[in-house]
PDB file of C-alpha atoms in Angstrom:
ATOM      1  CA  MET A   1      17.503  39.231   6.697  1.00  0.00           C
ATOM      2  CA  ALA A   2      14.496  38.814   6.596  1.00  0.00           C
ATOM      3  CA  ASP A   3      14.198  39.446   2.738  1.00  0.00           C
ATOM      4  CA  ASN A   4      17.111  36.339   2.612  1.00  0.00           C
ATOM      5  CA  ALA A   5      15.121  34.636   4.625  1.00  0.00           C
ATOM      6  CA  ARG A   6      12.003  34.873   2.182  1.00  0.00           C
ATOM      7  CA  LEU A   7      13.823  34.208  -0.527  1.00  0.00           C
ATOM      8  CA  PHE A   8      15.378  30.963   0.877  1.00  0.00           C
ATOM      9  CA  PHE A   9      12.418  29.445   1.851  1.00  0.00           C
ATOM     10  CA  ALA A  10      10.670  30.446  -0.979  1.00  0.00           C
ATOM     11  CA  THR A  11      13.260  28.950  -3.054  1.00  0.00           C
ATOM     12  CA  LEU A  12      13.247  26.404  -1.221  1.00  0.00           C
ATOM     13  CA  LEU A  13       9.556  25.812  -1.784  1.00  0.00           C
ATOM     14  CA  ASN A  14       9.178  26.489  -5.697  1.00  0.00           C
ATOM     15  CA  GLY A  15      12.570  23.478  -5.359  1.00  0.00           C
ATOM     16  CA  LEU A  16      10.292  21.167  -4.253  1.00  0.00           C
ATOM     17  CA  THR A  17       7.257  21.625  -6.261  1.00  0.00           C
ATOM     18  CA  LEU A  18       9.285  21.520  -9.019  1.00  0.00           C
ATOM     19  CA  ALA A  19      10.513  18.091  -7.985  1.00  0.00           C
ATOM     20  CA  ALA A  20       7.225  16.756  -7.594  1.00  0.00           C
ATOM     21  CA  LEU A  21       6.812  17.691 -11.261  1.00  0.00           C
ATOM     22  CA  TYR A  22      10.038  16.144 -12.272  1.00  0.00           C
ATOM     23  CA  PHE A  23       9.080  13.182  -9.988  1.00  0.00           C
ATOM     24  CA  LEU A  24       5.591  12.403 -11.470  1.00  0.00           C
ATOM     25  CA  VAL A  25       7.392  12.473 -15.161  1.00  0.00           C
ATOM     26  CA  ALA A  26      10.731  10.612 -13.790  1.00  0.00           C
ATOM     27  CA  SER A  27       8.080   7.889 -11.827  1.00  0.00           C
ATOM     28  CA  GLY A  28       6.488   6.400 -14.947  1.00  0.00           C
ATOM     29  CA  PHE A  29      10.173   6.409 -16.632  1.00  0.00           C
ATOM     30  CA  THR A  30      11.488   4.735 -13.667  1.00  0.00           C
ATOM     31  CA  LEU A  31       8.480   1.902 -14.789  1.00  0.00           C
ATOM     32  CA  VAL A  32       9.923   1.733 -17.816  1.00  0.00           C
ATOM     33  CA  PHE A  33      13.396   2.386 -17.952  1.00  0.00           C
ATOM     34  CA  GLY A  34      14.542   1.345 -14.282  1.00  0.00           C
ATOM     35  CA  LEU A  35      11.962  -2.539 -14.144  1.00  0.00           C
ATOM     36  CA  LEU A  36      11.946  -3.268 -17.551  1.00  0.00           C
ATOM     37  CA  ARG A  37      14.991  -2.093 -18.907  1.00  0.00           C
ATOM     38  CA  ASN A  38      13.127  -0.674 -21.496  1.00  0.00           C
ATOM     39  CA  VAL A  39      14.848   2.250 -22.894  1.00  0.00           C
ATOM     40  CA  ASN A  40      12.107   4.465 -23.885  1.00  0.00           C
ATOM     41  CA  LEU A  41      13.577   7.556 -25.684  1.00  0.00           C
ATOM     42  CA  ALA A  42       9.951   8.780 -26.429  1.00  0.00           C
ATOM     43  CA  HIS A  43       9.348   9.505 -22.956  1.00  0.00           C
ATOM     44  CA  GLY A  44       9.356  12.880 -23.155  1.00  0.00           C
ATOM     45  CA  SER A  45       7.029  13.157 -26.504  1.00  0.00           C
ATOM     46  CA  LEU A  46       4.211  11.662 -23.959  1.00  0.00           C
ATOM     47  CA  TYR A  47       4.047  13.960 -21.442  1.00  0.00           C
ATOM     48  CA  LEU A  48       4.041  16.508 -24.499  1.00  0.00           C
ATOM     49  CA  VAL A  49       1.528  14.775 -26.631  1.00  0.00           C
ATOM     50  CA  GLY A  50      -0.991  13.648 -23.543  1.00  0.00           C
ATOM     51  CA  ALA A  51      -0.568  17.609 -22.292  1.00  0.00           C
ATOM     52  CA  TYR A  52      -1.881  18.606 -25.538  1.00  0.00           C
ATOM     53  CA  VAL A  53      -4.685  16.181 -26.086  1.00  0.00           C
ATOM     54  CA  GLY A  54      -5.442  17.793 -22.290  1.00  0.00           C
ATOM     55  CA  TRP A  55      -5.656  20.548 -23.083  1.00  0.00           C
ATOM     56  CA  VAL A  56      -7.697  20.157 -25.875  1.00  0.00           C
ATOM     57  CA  VAL A  57     -10.084  17.500 -24.514  1.00  0.00           C
ATOM     58  CA  GLY A  58     -10.601  21.082 -21.476  1.00  0.00           C
ATOM     59  CA  ASP A  59     -10.727  23.316 -23.779  1.00  0.00           C
ATOM     60  CA  TRP A  60     -13.696  21.550 -25.305  1.00  0.00           C
ATOM     61  CA  LEU A  61     -15.040  20.019 -22.280  1.00  0.00           C
ATOM     62  CA  GLY A  62     -14.692  23.105 -20.481  1.00  0.00           C
ATOM     63  CA  SER A  63     -13.474  20.448 -17.123  1.00  0.00           C
ATOM     64  CA  TRP A  64      -9.952  20.500 -15.346  1.00  0.00           C
ATOM     65  CA  PHE A  65     -10.566  17.115 -14.496  1.00  0.00           C
ATOM     66  CA  LEU A  66     -11.164  15.773 -17.753  1.00  0.00           C
ATOM     67  CA  ALA A  67      -8.338  17.125 -19.164  1.00  0.00           C
ATOM     68  CA  VAL A  68      -6.407  14.995 -16.815  1.00  0.00           C
ATOM     69  CA  ALA A  69      -7.666  11.905 -17.710  1.00  0.00           C
ATOM     70  CA  ALA A  70      -7.694  12.121 -21.004  1.00  0.00           C
ATOM     71  CA  GLY A  71      -3.364  13.374 -20.659  1.00  0.00           C
ATOM     72  CA  PHE A  72      -2.998   9.994 -19.215  1.00  0.00           C
ATOM     73  CA  VAL A  73      -5.417   7.750 -21.107  1.00  0.00           C
ATOM     74  CA  CYS A  74      -3.769   8.853 -24.734  1.00  0.00           C
ATOM     75  CA  ALA A  75      -0.181   8.326 -22.839  1.00  0.00           C
ATOM     76  CA  ALA A  76      -1.445   5.459 -21.679  1.00  0.00           C
ATOM     77  CA  LEU A  77      -2.768   4.077 -25.230  1.00  0.00           C
ATOM     78  CA  LEU A  78       0.293   5.375 -26.880  1.00  0.00           C
ATOM     79  CA  GLY A  79       2.548   3.753 -23.948  1.00  0.00           C
ATOM     80  CA  LEU A  80       0.528   0.317 -24.607  1.00  0.00           C
ATOM     81  CA  ILE A  81       1.373   0.663 -28.459  1.00  0.00           C
ATOM     82  CA  LEU A  82       4.758   1.130 -27.953  1.00  0.00           C
ATOM     83  CA  GLN A  83       5.048  -1.972 -25.882  1.00  0.00           C
ATOM     84  CA  ILE A  84       3.385  -4.636 -27.984  1.00  0.00           C
ATOM     85  CA  GLY A  85       4.401  -2.777 -31.880  1.00  0.00           C
ATOM     86  CA  VAL A  86       8.059  -1.573 -31.158  1.00  0.00           C
ATOM     87  CA  PHE A  87       9.805  -3.232 -27.411  1.00  0.00           C
ATOM     88  CA  ARG A  88       7.614  -6.682 -27.872  1.00  0.00           C
ATOM     89  CA  PHE A  89      10.079  -7.028 -30.701  1.00  0.00           C
ATOM     90  CA  MET A  90      13.363  -5.963 -29.534  1.00  0.00           C
ATOM     91  CA  PRO A  91      13.821  -7.661 -25.857  1.00  0.00           C
ATOM     92  CA  GLY A  92      17.247  -6.502 -24.423  1.00  0.00           C
ATOM     93  CA  GLN A  93      18.247  -5.205 -27.174  1.00  0.00           C
ATOM     94  CA  ASP A  94      18.779  -1.951 -25.749  1.00  0.00           C
ATOM     95  CA  LEU A  95      20.895   0.488 -28.780  1.00  0.00           C
ATOM     96  CA  ARG A  96      17.934  -1.254 -31.233  1.00  0.00           C
ATOM     97  CA  GLN A  97      15.337   0.084 -28.857  1.00  0.00           C
ATOM     98  CA  THR A  98      17.391   3.853 -28.568  1.00  0.00           C
ATOM     99  CA  MET A  99      17.512   4.225 -32.119  1.00  0.00           C
ATOM    100  CA  ALA A 100      13.984   3.498 -32.398  1.00  0.00           C
ATOM    101  CA  THR A 101      12.243   6.045 -29.862  1.00  0.00           C
ATOM    102  CA  ILE A 102      14.585   8.677 -30.561  1.00  0.00           C
ATOM    103  CA  ALA A 103      13.163   8.356 -34.294  1.00  0.00           C
ATOM    104  CA  LEU A 104       9.637   8.265 -32.657  1.00  0.00           C
ATOM    105  CA  SER A 105      10.353  10.985 -30.910  1.00  0.00           C
ATOM    106  CA  ILE A 106      11.170  13.007 -33.298  1.00  0.00           C
ATOM    107  CA  ILE A 107       8.206  12.448 -35.223  1.00  0.00           C
ATOM    108  CA  ALA A 108       6.041  12.765 -32.327  1.00  0.00           C
ATOM    109  CA  ALA A 109       7.551  16.379 -31.977  1.00  0.00           C
ATOM    110  CA  ASP A 110       6.883  17.441 -35.428  1.00  0.00           C
ATOM    111  CA  ILE A 111       3.447  15.923 -35.914  1.00  0.00           C
ATOM    112  CA  ALA A 112       3.129  17.965 -32.879  1.00  0.00           C
ATOM    113  CA  LEU A 113       3.918  21.569 -33.942  1.00  0.00           C
ATOM    114  CA  TRP A 114       2.488  20.694 -36.710  1.00  0.00           C
ATOM    115  CA  VAL A 115      -1.280  20.128 -35.450  1.00  0.00           C
ATOM    116  CA  TRP A 116      -0.873  22.351 -32.308  1.00  0.00           C
ATOM    117  CA  GLY A 117       1.725  25.217 -33.839  1.00  0.00           C
ATOM    118  CA  GLY A 118       4.499  27.273 -31.587  1.00  0.00           C
ATOM    119  CA  GLU A 119       2.278  28.366 -29.705  1.00  0.00           C
ATOM    120  CA  ILE A 120       1.971  28.275 -25.869  1.00  0.00           C
ATOM    121  CA  TYR A 121      -0.974  26.183 -23.733  1.00  0.00           C
ATOM    122  CA  GLN A 122      -1.755  27.069 -20.229  1.00  0.00           C
ATOM    123  CA  PHE A 123      -4.380  25.467 -17.941  1.00  0.00           C
ATOM    124  CA  ASP A 124      -6.684  27.338 -16.288  1.00  0.00           C
ATOM    125  CA  PRO A 125      -7.090  25.062 -12.867  1.00  0.00           C
ATOM    126  CA  PRO A 126      -9.901  24.088 -10.609  1.00  0.00           C
ATOM    127  CA  GLY A 127     -11.648  27.521  -9.522  1.00  0.00           C
ATOM    128  CA  TRP A 128     -11.082  25.913  -5.406  1.00  0.00           C
ATOM    129  CA  ILE A 129      -6.843  26.068  -6.178  1.00  0.00           C
ATOM    130  CA  ILE A 130      -6.376  29.143  -7.796  1.00  0.00           C
ATOM    131  CA  GLY A 131      -4.489  32.391  -5.567  1.00  0.00           C
ATOM    132  CA  ALA A 132      -2.427  32.510  -3.207  1.00  0.00           C
ATOM    133  CA  THR A 133      -2.274  30.200   0.331  1.00  0.00           C
ATOM    134  CA  PRO A 134      -0.520  32.406   3.337  1.00  0.00           C
ATOM    135  CA  LEU A 135       2.331  30.627   4.811  1.00  0.00           C
ATOM    136  CA  PRO A 136       5.028  31.663   7.404  1.00  0.00           C
ATOM    137  CA  ILE A 137       8.015  33.309   6.296  1.00  0.00           C
ATOM    138  CA  VAL A 138       7.054  33.074   2.593  1.00  0.00           C
ATOM    139  CA  GLY A 139       3.990  35.506   2.876  1.00  0.00           C
ATOM    140  CA  LYS A 140       1.996  34.178   0.011  1.00  0.00           C
ATOM    141  CA  PHE A 141       2.315  30.737  -1.816  1.00  0.00           C
ATOM    142  CA  PRO A 142       0.716  29.610  -5.074  1.00  0.00           C
ATOM    143  CA  THR A 143      -2.147  27.146  -3.661  1.00  0.00           C
ATOM    144  CA  TYR A 144      -1.887  25.299  -7.175  1.00  0.00           C
ATOM    145  CA  ARG A 145       1.795  24.550  -6.312  1.00  0.00           C
ATOM    146  CA  LEU A 146       0.623  22.779  -3.069  1.00  0.00           C
ATOM    147  CA  VAL A 147      -1.945  21.074  -4.608  1.00  0.00           C
ATOM    148  CA  LEU A 148       0.916  19.612  -6.959  1.00  0.00           C
ATOM    149  CA  LEU A 149       3.638  18.724  -4.073  1.00  0.00           C
ATOM    150  CA  ALA A 150       0.966  17.043  -2.565  1.00  0.00           C
ATOM    151  CA  THR A 151      -0.184  14.687  -5.118  1.00  0.00           C
ATOM    152  CA  ALA A 152       3.184  13.594  -5.817  1.00  0.00           C
ATOM    153  CA  ILE A 153       3.891  12.380  -2.670  1.00  0.00           C
ATOM    154  CA  VAL A 154       0.116  10.933  -2.717  1.00  0.00           C
ATOM    155  CA  ILE A 155       1.086   9.682  -6.199  1.00  0.00           C
ATOM    156  CA  GLY A 156       4.441   7.686  -4.588  1.00  0.00           C
ATOM    157  CA  LEU A 157       2.959   6.438  -2.002  1.00  0.00           C
ATOM    158  CA  GLY A 158       0.472   4.831  -4.365  1.00  0.00           C
ATOM    159  CA  LEU A 159       3.325   3.535  -6.404  1.00  0.00           C
ATOM    160  CA  TRP A 160       5.649   1.873  -3.455  1.00  0.00           C
ATOM    161  CA  TRP A 161       3.053   0.218  -2.336  1.00  0.00           C
ATOM    162  CA  PHE A 162       1.717  -1.331  -5.803  1.00  0.00           C
ATOM    163  CA  LEU A 163       4.651  -2.587  -6.413  1.00  0.00           C
ATOM    164  CA  VAL A 164       5.869  -3.787  -3.126  1.00  0.00           C
ATOM    165  CA  ARG A 165       2.732  -4.995  -1.874  1.00  0.00           C
ATOM    166  CA  THR A 166       0.134  -5.876  -4.552  1.00  0.00           C
ATOM    167  CA  ARG A 167       0.213  -9.500  -5.616  1.00  0.00           C
ATOM    168  CA  VAL A 168       0.170  -7.417  -9.552  1.00  0.00           C
ATOM    169  CA  GLY A 169       3.932  -5.421  -8.173  1.00  0.00           C
ATOM    170  CA  MET A 170       5.866  -8.292  -6.962  1.00  0.00           C
ATOM    171  CA  MET A 171       4.786 -10.569 -10.317  1.00  0.00           C
ATOM    172  CA  ILE A 172       5.975  -6.989 -12.312  1.00  0.00           C
ATOM    173  CA  ARG A 173       9.912  -7.355  -9.912  1.00  0.00           C
ATOM    174  CA  ALA A 174       9.905 -11.294  -9.802  1.00  0.00           C
ATOM    175  CA  GLY A 175       9.430 -10.977 -13.419  1.00  0.00           C
ATOM    176  CA  VAL A 176      12.054  -7.803 -14.335  1.00  0.00           C
ATOM    177  CA  ASP A 177      14.734 -10.729 -11.963  1.00  0.00           C
ATOM    178  CA  ASP A 178      14.049 -14.145 -13.636  1.00  0.00           C
ATOM    179  CA  ARG A 179      11.472 -13.254 -16.679  1.00  0.00           C
ATOM    180  CA  ALA A 180      11.753 -17.387 -17.864  1.00  0.00           C
ATOM    181  CA  MET A 181      11.383 -18.841 -14.385  1.00  0.00           C
ATOM    182  CA  LEU A 182       8.029 -16.279 -13.681  1.00  0.00           C
ATOM    183  CA  SER A 183       6.552 -17.794 -17.294  1.00  0.00           C
ATOM    184  CA  ALA A 184       7.107 -21.022 -16.624  1.00  0.00           C
ATOM    185  CA  SER A 185       4.831 -20.176 -13.665  1.00  0.00           C
ATOM    186  CA  GLY A 186       1.410 -19.895 -15.855  1.00  0.00           C
ATOM    187  CA  ILE A 187       2.220 -16.397 -15.575  1.00  0.00           C
ATOM    188  CA  ASP A 188       1.281 -13.806 -19.532  1.00  0.00           C
ATOM    189  CA  VAL A 189       4.831 -12.288 -18.785  1.00  0.00           C
ATOM    190  CA  GLN A 190       4.147  -9.890 -21.733  1.00  0.00           C
ATOM    191  CA  LYS A 191       0.966  -8.712 -21.093  1.00  0.00           C
ATOM    192  CA  VAL A 192       2.325  -7.804 -16.925  1.00  0.00           C
ATOM    193  CA  PHE A 193       4.589  -5.552 -18.742  1.00  0.00           C
ATOM    194  CA  ALA A 194       2.155  -4.015 -21.346  1.00  0.00           C
ATOM    195  CA  ILE A 195      -0.003  -2.901 -18.409  1.00  0.00           C
ATOM    196  CA  THR A 196       3.202  -1.835 -16.392  1.00  0.00           C
ATOM    197  CA  PHE A 197       4.640   0.048 -19.414  1.00  0.00           C
ATOM    198  CA  ALA A 198       0.836   1.519 -19.991  1.00  0.00           C
ATOM    199  CA  ILE A 199       0.725   2.676 -16.284  1.00  0.00           C
ATOM    200  CA  GLY A 200       4.242   4.182 -17.039  1.00  0.00           C
ATOM    201  CA  ALA A 201       3.202   6.150 -19.909  1.00  0.00           C
ATOM    202  CA  GLY A 202       0.390   7.048 -18.757  1.00  0.00           C
ATOM    203  CA  LEU A 203       1.768   8.952 -15.792  1.00  0.00           C
ATOM    204  CA  ALA A 204       3.762  11.034 -18.371  1.00  0.00           C
ATOM    205  CA  GLY A 205       0.440  11.618 -20.213  1.00  0.00           C
ATOM    206  CA  PHE A 206      -0.944  13.206 -16.510  1.00  0.00           C
ATOM    207  CA  ALA A 207       2.363  14.889 -15.634  1.00  0.00           C
ATOM    208  CA  GLY A 208       1.566  16.624 -19.057  1.00  0.00           C
ATOM    209  CA  VAL A 209      -1.251  17.921 -18.005  1.00  0.00           C
ATOM    210  CA  VAL A 210      -0.388  18.596 -14.516  1.00  0.00           C
ATOM    211  CA  GLY A 211       2.867  20.479 -15.638  1.00  0.00           C
ATOM    212  CA  GLY A 212       0.606  22.779 -18.037  1.00  0.00           C
ATOM    213  CA  THR A 213      -0.954  24.479 -15.607  1.00  0.00           C
ATOM    214  CA  ALA A 214       2.285  24.900 -12.894  1.00  0.00           C
ATOM    215  CA  LEU A 215       3.892  26.495 -16.198  1.00  0.00           C
ATOM    216  CA  SER A 216       2.777  25.639 -19.955  1.00  0.00           C
ATOM    217  CA  ILE A 217       2.328  23.690 -22.802  1.00  0.00           C
ATOM    218  CA  ALA A 218       5.002  24.585 -25.522  1.00  0.00           C
ATOM    219  CA  PRO A 219       7.620  22.845 -28.406  1.00  0.00           C
ATOM    220  CA  GLY A 220      10.515  21.321 -26.859  1.00  0.00           C
ATOM    221  CA  GLU A 221       9.030  20.258 -23.281  1.00  0.00           C
ATOM    222  CA  ASP A 222       9.372  16.851 -24.492  1.00  0.00           C
ATOM    223  CA  THR A 223      13.276  17.140 -24.351  1.00  0.00           C
ATOM    224  CA  ARG A 224      13.853  19.132 -21.008  1.00  0.00           C
ATOM    225  CA  TYR A 225      11.135  16.422 -19.605  1.00  0.00           C
ATOM    226  CA  LEU A 226      13.479  13.377 -20.986  1.00  0.00           C
ATOM    227  CA  LEU A 227      16.328  14.456 -19.801  1.00  0.00           C
ATOM    228  CA  ALA A 228      14.739  15.686 -16.317  1.00  0.00           C
ATOM    229  CA  SER A 229      13.364  12.433 -16.247  1.00  0.00           C
ATOM    230  CA  LEU A 230      17.195  10.988 -16.592  1.00  0.00           C
ATOM    231  CA  VAL A 231      19.010  12.704 -14.414  1.00  0.00           C
ATOM    232  CA  VAL A 232      16.872  11.631 -11.792  1.00  0.00           C
ATOM    233  CA  VAL A 233      16.661   7.970 -12.210  1.00  0.00           C
ATOM    234  CA  ILE A 234      20.286   8.393 -12.890  1.00  0.00           C
ATOM    235  CA  VAL A 235      21.193   9.948  -9.354  1.00  0.00           C
ATOM    236  CA  GLY A 236      18.138   8.225  -7.434  1.00  0.00           C
ATOM    237  CA  GLY A 237      19.259   4.765  -8.855  1.00  0.00           C
ATOM    238  CA  MET A 238      16.641   2.709 -11.810  1.00  0.00           C
ATOM    239  CA  GLY A 239      13.516   0.570 -10.850  1.00  0.00           C
ATOM    240  CA  SER A 240      13.806   3.008  -7.437  1.00  0.00           C
ATOM    241  CA  VAL A 241      10.589   4.864  -6.800  1.00  0.00           C
ATOM    242  CA  THR A 242      11.534   6.017  -3.700  1.00  0.00           C
ATOM    243  CA  GLY A 243      15.083   6.666  -5.092  1.00  0.00           C
ATOM    244  CA  ALA A 244      13.397   9.343  -8.266  1.00  0.00           C
ATOM    245  CA  ALA A 245      11.903  10.613  -5.470  1.00  0.00           C
ATOM    246  CA  LEU A 246      15.232  11.368  -3.933  1.00  0.00           C
ATOM    247  CA  GLY A 247      16.382  12.361  -7.006  1.00  0.00           C
ATOM    248  CA  ALA A 248      13.427  14.340  -8.106  1.00  0.00           C
ATOM    249  CA  VAL A 249      13.729  16.637  -4.534  1.00  0.00           C
ATOM    250  CA  LEU A 250      18.038  16.845  -5.384  1.00  0.00           C
ATOM    251  CA  VAL A 251      17.686  18.469  -9.230  1.00  0.00           C
ATOM    252  CA  GLY A 252      14.201  20.139  -8.272  1.00  0.00           C
ATOM    253  CA  VAL A 253      16.082  22.555  -5.217  1.00  0.00           C
ATOM    254  CA  ALA A 254      19.809  22.564  -6.858  1.00  0.00           C
ATOM    255  CA  GLU A 255      18.277  23.995 -10.222  1.00  0.00           C
ATOM    256  CA  GLN A 256      15.738  26.468  -8.279  1.00  0.00           C
ATOM    257  CA  PHE A 257      18.841  27.467  -5.970  1.00  0.00           C
ATOM    258  CA  GLY A 258      21.204  27.605  -9.028  1.00  0.00           C
ATOM    259  CA  LEU A 259      18.452  30.061 -10.217  1.00  0.00           C
ATOM    260  CA  ALA A 260      17.965  32.098  -7.102  1.00  0.00           C
ATOM    261  CA  TYR A 261      21.862  32.582  -6.213  1.00  0.00           C
ATOM    262  CA  ALA A 262      24.040  31.744  -9.095  1.00  0.00           C
ATOM    263  CA  PRO A 263      21.895  31.614 -11.746  1.00  0.00           C
ATOM    264  CA  THR A 264      25.031  32.202 -14.715  1.00  0.00           C
ATOM    265  CA  TYR A 265      26.177  28.836 -13.238  1.00  0.00           C
ATOM    266  CA  GLY A 266      22.702  26.983 -12.265  1.00  0.00           C
ATOM    267  CA  ILE A 267      22.516  24.830 -14.489  1.00  0.00           C
ATOM    268  CA  MET A 268      25.876  23.744 -13.779  1.00  0.00           C
ATOM    269  CA  PHE A 269      24.153  22.071  -9.913  1.00  0.00           C
ATOM    270  CA  THR A 270      21.893  19.954 -11.908  1.00  0.00           C
ATOM    271  CA  PHE A 271      25.454  18.251 -13.579  1.00  0.00           C
ATOM    272  CA  VAL A 272      27.694  18.326 -10.739  1.00  0.00           C
ATOM    273  CA  ILE A 273      25.479  16.260  -8.470  1.00  0.00           C
ATOM    274  CA  MET A 274      24.775  13.417 -11.455  1.00  0.00           C
ATOM    275  CA  ALA A 275      28.349  13.628 -12.048  1.00  0.00           C
ATOM    276  CA  LEU A 276      29.302  13.289  -8.009  1.00  0.00           C
ATOM    277  CA  VAL A 277      26.535  10.472  -7.884  1.00  0.00           C
ATOM    278  CA  LEU A 278      28.497   9.042 -10.728  1.00  0.00           C
ATOM    279  CA  ALA A 279      31.291   8.934  -9.550  1.00  0.00           C
ATOM    280  CA  PHE A 280      30.881   7.120  -5.573  1.00  0.00           C
ATOM    281  CA  ARG A 281      27.687   5.172  -6.307  1.00  0.00           C
ATOM    282  CA  PRO A 282      27.257   4.451 -10.514  1.00  0.00           C
ATOM    283  CA  GLN A 283      24.209   2.655  -9.470  1.00  0.00           C
ATOM    284  CA  GLY A 284      22.839   5.836  -7.664  1.00  0.00           C
ATOM    285  CA  LEU A 285      21.548   6.108  -4.102  1.00  0.00           C
ATOM    286  CA  LEU A 286      19.453   3.810  -4.070  1.00  0.00           C
ATOM    287  CA  GLY A 287      19.508   1.410  -6.545  1.00  0.00           C
ATOM    288  CA  ARG A 288      20.847  -1.931  -6.013  1.00  0.00           C
ATOM    289  CA  ARG A 289      24.080  -3.554  -7.398  1.00  0.00           C
ATOM    290  CA  ALA A 290      23.498  -5.081 -10.937  1.00  0.00           C
TER     291      ALA A 290
END
């Protein structure tokens, strides 16, 4: 009985920490896809490139914190270039945006494979979060995963505050609802959207370094986290940070419980959740009706 309880709570914690990583990636995606209505299927590539660049900087300078900063800045700059060079010329053209970003993601994956090869890389976290933390029932749990969970909570609260409580966040939401009216009020809508896109892309690069510390960096991770972001945003609701958090928790916990209790069919749990949400609430759990 004790072993069953330990397995249950350990799986739950693993699910929550995986959900934290999914949320960090999907929070940037929900800004870009959910709020700006830009179909950026190169979002996973921003995660992977940010992770690789962060690894290079961390290996060179020996600082994990500089690696995190490098991953964020690199992905943010690439996102800014994407918004200015691609999406600005395709407003509302979902199919063209989809095809263009799929092509860019394939190119980015090939360049990453050429530069860094097929090796698996992993970051070493700061010394103060290496090791395990004693917890009731579970016993010991990796300290870094608990820090990852706390980081996701802080970033989620920060994003919610930014979008709901700040003037820039209000401009972003107003621009999504009525771009012409916001522009007529004298606000540079393109500049606001470019900054938002850069923040969303930067969060993907940030998640790349954080995820590469918790798990690893390898070819194919871009596709994995792009799909995870899509599912999280669909389940939680487009444009909702709170919805992205809820969707990430459902997907991460379902994935880990599937691996623990039904490994043969575990991958199905995520898609069952998505199918049920699409069947009964197509706009997502916390999404607005169009």
